[in-house]
CSV table of C-alpha atoms in Angstrom, one decimal:
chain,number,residue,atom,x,y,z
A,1,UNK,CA,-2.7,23.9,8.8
A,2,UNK,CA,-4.3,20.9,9.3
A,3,UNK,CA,-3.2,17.7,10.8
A,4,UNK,CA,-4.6,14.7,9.9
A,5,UNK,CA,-2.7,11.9,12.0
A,6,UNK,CA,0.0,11.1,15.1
A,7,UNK,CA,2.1,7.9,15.1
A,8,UNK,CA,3.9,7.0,17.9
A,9,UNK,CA,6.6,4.5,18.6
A,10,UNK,CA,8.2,3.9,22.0
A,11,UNK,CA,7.0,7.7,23.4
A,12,UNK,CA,6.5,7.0,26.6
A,13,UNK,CA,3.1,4.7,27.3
A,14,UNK,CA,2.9,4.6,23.9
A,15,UNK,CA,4.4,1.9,21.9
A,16,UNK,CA,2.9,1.8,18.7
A,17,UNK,CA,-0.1,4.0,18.5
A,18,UNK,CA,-2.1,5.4,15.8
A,19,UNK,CA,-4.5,8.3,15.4
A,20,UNK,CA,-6.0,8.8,12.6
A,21,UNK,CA,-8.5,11.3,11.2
A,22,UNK,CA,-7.9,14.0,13.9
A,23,UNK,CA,-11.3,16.5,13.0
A,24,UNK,CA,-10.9,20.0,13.7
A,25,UNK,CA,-11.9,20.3,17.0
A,26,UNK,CA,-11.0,17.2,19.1
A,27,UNK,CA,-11.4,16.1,22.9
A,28,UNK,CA,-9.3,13.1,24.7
A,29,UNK,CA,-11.1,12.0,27.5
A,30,UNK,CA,-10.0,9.3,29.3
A,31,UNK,CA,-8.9,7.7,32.8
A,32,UNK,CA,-6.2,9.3,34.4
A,33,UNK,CA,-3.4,7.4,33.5
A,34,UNK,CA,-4.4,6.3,30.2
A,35,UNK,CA,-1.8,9.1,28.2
A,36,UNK,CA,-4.2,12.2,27.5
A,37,UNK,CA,-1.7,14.3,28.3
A,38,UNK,CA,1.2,12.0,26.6
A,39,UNK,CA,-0.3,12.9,23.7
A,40,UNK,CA,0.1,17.1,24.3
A,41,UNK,CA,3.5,16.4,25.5
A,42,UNK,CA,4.6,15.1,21.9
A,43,UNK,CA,3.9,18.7,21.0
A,44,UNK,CA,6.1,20.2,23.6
A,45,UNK,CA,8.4,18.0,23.2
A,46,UNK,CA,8.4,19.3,19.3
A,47,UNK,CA,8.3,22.9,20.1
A,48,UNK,CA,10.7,22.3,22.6
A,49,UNK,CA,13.1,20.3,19.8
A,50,UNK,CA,12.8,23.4,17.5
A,51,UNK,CA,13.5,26.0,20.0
A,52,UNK,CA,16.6,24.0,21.3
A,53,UNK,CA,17.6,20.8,19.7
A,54,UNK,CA,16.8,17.3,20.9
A,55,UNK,CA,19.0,16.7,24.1
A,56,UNK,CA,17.6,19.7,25.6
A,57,UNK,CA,14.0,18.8,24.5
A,58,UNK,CA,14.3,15.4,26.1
A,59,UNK,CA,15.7,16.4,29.0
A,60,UNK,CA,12.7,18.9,29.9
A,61,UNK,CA,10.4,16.4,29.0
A,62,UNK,CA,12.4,13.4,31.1
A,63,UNK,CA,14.3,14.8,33.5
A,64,UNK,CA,18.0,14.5,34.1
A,65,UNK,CA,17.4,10.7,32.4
A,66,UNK,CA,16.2,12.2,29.3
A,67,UNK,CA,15.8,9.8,26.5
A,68,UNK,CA,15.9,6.5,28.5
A,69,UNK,CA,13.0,8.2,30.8
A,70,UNK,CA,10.9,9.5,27.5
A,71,UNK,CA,11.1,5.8,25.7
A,72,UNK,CA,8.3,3.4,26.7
A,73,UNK,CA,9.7,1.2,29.5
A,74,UNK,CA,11.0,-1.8,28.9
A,75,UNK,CA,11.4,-1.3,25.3
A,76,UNK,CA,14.1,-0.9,22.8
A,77,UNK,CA,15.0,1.1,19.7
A,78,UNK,CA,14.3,4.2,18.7
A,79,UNK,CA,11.4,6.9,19.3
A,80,UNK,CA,9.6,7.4,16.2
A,81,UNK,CA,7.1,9.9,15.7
A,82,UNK,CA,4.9,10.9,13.0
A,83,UNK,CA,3.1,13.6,11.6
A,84,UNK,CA,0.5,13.6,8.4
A,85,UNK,CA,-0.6,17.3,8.2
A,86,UNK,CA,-2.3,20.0,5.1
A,87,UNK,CA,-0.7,23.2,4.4
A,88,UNK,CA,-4.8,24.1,3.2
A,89,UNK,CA,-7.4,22.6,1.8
A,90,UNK,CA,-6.2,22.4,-1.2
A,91,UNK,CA,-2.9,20.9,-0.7
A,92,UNK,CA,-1.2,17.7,-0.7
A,93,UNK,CA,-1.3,15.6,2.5
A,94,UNK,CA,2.6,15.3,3.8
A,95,UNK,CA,4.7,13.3,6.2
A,96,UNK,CA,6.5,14.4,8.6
A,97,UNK,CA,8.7,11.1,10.3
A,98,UNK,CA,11.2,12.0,13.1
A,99,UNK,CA,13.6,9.0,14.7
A,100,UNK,CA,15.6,9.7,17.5
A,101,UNK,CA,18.3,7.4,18.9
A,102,UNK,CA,21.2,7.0,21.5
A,103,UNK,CA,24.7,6.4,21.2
A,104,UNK,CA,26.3,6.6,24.6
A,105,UNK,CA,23.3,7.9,26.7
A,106,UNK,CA,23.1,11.1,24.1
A,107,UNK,CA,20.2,11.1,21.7
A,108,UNK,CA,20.8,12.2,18.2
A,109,UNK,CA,18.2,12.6,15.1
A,110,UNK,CA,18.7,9.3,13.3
A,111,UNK,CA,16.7,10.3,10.6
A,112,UNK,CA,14.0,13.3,9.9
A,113,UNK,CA,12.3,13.3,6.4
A,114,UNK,CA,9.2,15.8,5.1
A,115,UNK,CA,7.3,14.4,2.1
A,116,UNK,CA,4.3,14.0,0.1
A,117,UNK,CA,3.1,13.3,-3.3
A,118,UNK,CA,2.5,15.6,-5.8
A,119,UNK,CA,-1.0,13.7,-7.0
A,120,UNK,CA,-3.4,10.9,-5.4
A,121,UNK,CA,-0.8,8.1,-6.7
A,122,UNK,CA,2.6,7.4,-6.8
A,123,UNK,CA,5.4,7.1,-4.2
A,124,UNK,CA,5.6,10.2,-1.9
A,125,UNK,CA,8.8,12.6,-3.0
A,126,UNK,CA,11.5,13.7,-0.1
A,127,UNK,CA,11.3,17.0,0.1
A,128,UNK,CA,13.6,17.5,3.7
A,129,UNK,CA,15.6,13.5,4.2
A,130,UNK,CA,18.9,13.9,7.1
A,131,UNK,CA,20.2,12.0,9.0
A,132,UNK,CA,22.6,11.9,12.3
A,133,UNK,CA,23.2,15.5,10.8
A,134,UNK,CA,23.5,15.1,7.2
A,135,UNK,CA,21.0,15.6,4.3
A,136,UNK,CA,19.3,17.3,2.0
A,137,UNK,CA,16.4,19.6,1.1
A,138,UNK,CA,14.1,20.3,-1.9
A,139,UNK,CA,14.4,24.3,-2.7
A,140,UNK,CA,12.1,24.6,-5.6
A,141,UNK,CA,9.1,23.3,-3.6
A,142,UNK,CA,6.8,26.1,-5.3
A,143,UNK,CA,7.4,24.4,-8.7
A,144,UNK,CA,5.9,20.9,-8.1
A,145,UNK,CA,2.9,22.2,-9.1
A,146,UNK,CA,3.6,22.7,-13.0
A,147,UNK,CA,2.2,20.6,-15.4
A,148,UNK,CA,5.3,18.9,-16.9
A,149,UNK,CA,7.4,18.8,-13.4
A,150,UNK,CA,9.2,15.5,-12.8
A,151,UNK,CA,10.9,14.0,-9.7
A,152,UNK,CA,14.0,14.6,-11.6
A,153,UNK,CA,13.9,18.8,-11.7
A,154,UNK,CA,13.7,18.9,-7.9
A,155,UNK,CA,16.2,20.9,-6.9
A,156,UNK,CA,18.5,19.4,-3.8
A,157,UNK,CA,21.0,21.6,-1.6
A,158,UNK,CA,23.2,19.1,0.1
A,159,UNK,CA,23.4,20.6,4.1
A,160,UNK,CA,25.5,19.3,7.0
A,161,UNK,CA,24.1,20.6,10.6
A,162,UNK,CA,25.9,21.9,13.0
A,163,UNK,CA,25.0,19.2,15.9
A,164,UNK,CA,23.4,15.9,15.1
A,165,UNK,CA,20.7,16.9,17.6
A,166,UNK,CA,19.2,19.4,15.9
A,167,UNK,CA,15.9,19.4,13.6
A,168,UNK,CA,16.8,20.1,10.0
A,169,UNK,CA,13.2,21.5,10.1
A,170,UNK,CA,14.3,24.3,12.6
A,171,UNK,CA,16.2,26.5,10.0
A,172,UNK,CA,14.3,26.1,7.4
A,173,UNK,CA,11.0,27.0,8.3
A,174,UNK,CA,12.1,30.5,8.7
A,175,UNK,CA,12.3,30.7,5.0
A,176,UNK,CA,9.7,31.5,2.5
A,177,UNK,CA,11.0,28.9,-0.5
A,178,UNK,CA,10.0,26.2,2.1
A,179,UNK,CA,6.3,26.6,2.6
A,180,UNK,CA,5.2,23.2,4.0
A,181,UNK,CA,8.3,23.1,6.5
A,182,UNK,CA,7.0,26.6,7.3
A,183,UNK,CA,3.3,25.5,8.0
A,184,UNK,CA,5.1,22.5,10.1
A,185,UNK,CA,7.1,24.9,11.9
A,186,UNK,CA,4.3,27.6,12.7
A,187,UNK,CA,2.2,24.6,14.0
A,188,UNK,CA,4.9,23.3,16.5
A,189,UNK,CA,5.8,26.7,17.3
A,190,UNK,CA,1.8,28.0,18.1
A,191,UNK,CA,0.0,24.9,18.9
A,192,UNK,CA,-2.5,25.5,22.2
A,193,UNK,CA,-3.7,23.3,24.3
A,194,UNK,CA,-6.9,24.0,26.6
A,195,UNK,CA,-6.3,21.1,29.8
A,196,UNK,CA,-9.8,20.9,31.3
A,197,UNK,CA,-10.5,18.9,34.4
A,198,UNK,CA,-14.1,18.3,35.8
A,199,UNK,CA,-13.7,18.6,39.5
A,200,UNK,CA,-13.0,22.6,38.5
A,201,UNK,CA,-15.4,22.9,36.5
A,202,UNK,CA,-17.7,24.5,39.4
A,203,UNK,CA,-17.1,26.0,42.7
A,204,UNK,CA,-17.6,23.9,45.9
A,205,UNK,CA,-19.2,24.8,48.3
A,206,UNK,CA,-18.5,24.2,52.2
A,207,UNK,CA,-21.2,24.3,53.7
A,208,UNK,CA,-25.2,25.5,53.4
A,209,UNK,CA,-28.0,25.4,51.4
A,210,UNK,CA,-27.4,26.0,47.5
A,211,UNK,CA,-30.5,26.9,45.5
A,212,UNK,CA,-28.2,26.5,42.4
A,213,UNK,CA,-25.9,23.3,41.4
């Protein structure tokens, strides 16, 4: 699993912000105050979302306040976020878009789609579009990959969720017809996170002479 990009839109300090080409092994280092560890959060908040559902999520991340606290201040809309990962090497590079919304001071998902594109051109196909609860997703992912497979033999299963505030992702990664919502789900579910600050990166001393620094 490898991702390749973070979007964000009205997550906390960050309004519209863009990484892009995230290498393998990456270090934020910044001022404090400048969202280093905004951008880790997006992750627990994820992993949070998937182990609960969005309400609960927020509110660990924001506080009684929950999605009015975890939306940049003074700003409107929804929070958008979005994912562009590889299952491998080898495979396509897919989308994953989440928008969340209030109605009423609860959030809800307003919309959550997965997709990619089976070659380097054309538009990307939905495998995984809901939303506010309803939607569909793609069971014959594993077929894409034939030589004479069209848009039209994809394979749709119409699902209403139980809650509108929960990740359509969060079922069905747990099944093996779903392999790229299964490589999204393991990475939410196992990211790591090493938080490394500089004043502890030695012991201090009180007092006396030190013949090593």
């Amino acid at each position: 699993m490898k991702l390749e990009s973070l979007r964000l839109h009205n997550f906390r300090a960050f309004q519209d912000t863009v990484m892009k080409q995230i290498p393998n092994f990456c270090i934020l280092v910044g001022a404090n105050g400048t969202g280093k560890s905004t951008i880790f959060s997006v992750f627990e908040f994820l992993k949070n979302a998937m182990t609960g559902n969005i309400n609960t999520a927020l509110a660990k991340l924001g506080g009684s306040h929950g999605f009015f606290e975890v939306r940049s201040r003074n700003a409107s809309g929804p929070i958008e976020i979005e994912l562009k990962f590889r299952k491998d090497e080898n495979s396509p590079l897919a989308t994953y878009f989440l928008q969340i919304n209030e109605q009423n001071g609860r959030a809800y998902v307003a919309r959550e789609i997965l997709k990619y594109r089976r070659g380097s051109k054309g538009q990307p196909w939905h495998f995984l579009d809901f939303s506010n609860g309803s939607g569909f997703a793609v069971t014959n992912e594993d077929s894409i990959l034939k030589t004479n497979f069209e848009e039209k033999d994809l394979k749709r299963n119409e699902q209403t969720l139980k809650s509108n505030d929960i990740l359509a992702v969060k079922g069905l990664a747990q099944f093996q017809n779903f392999p790229v919502v299964a490589a999204l789900g393991n990475m939410i579910e196992n990211w790591h996170v090493s938080d490394f600050h500089i004043d502890r990166a030695r012991n201090e001393q009180e007092a006396g002479y030190a013949e090593h620094l």
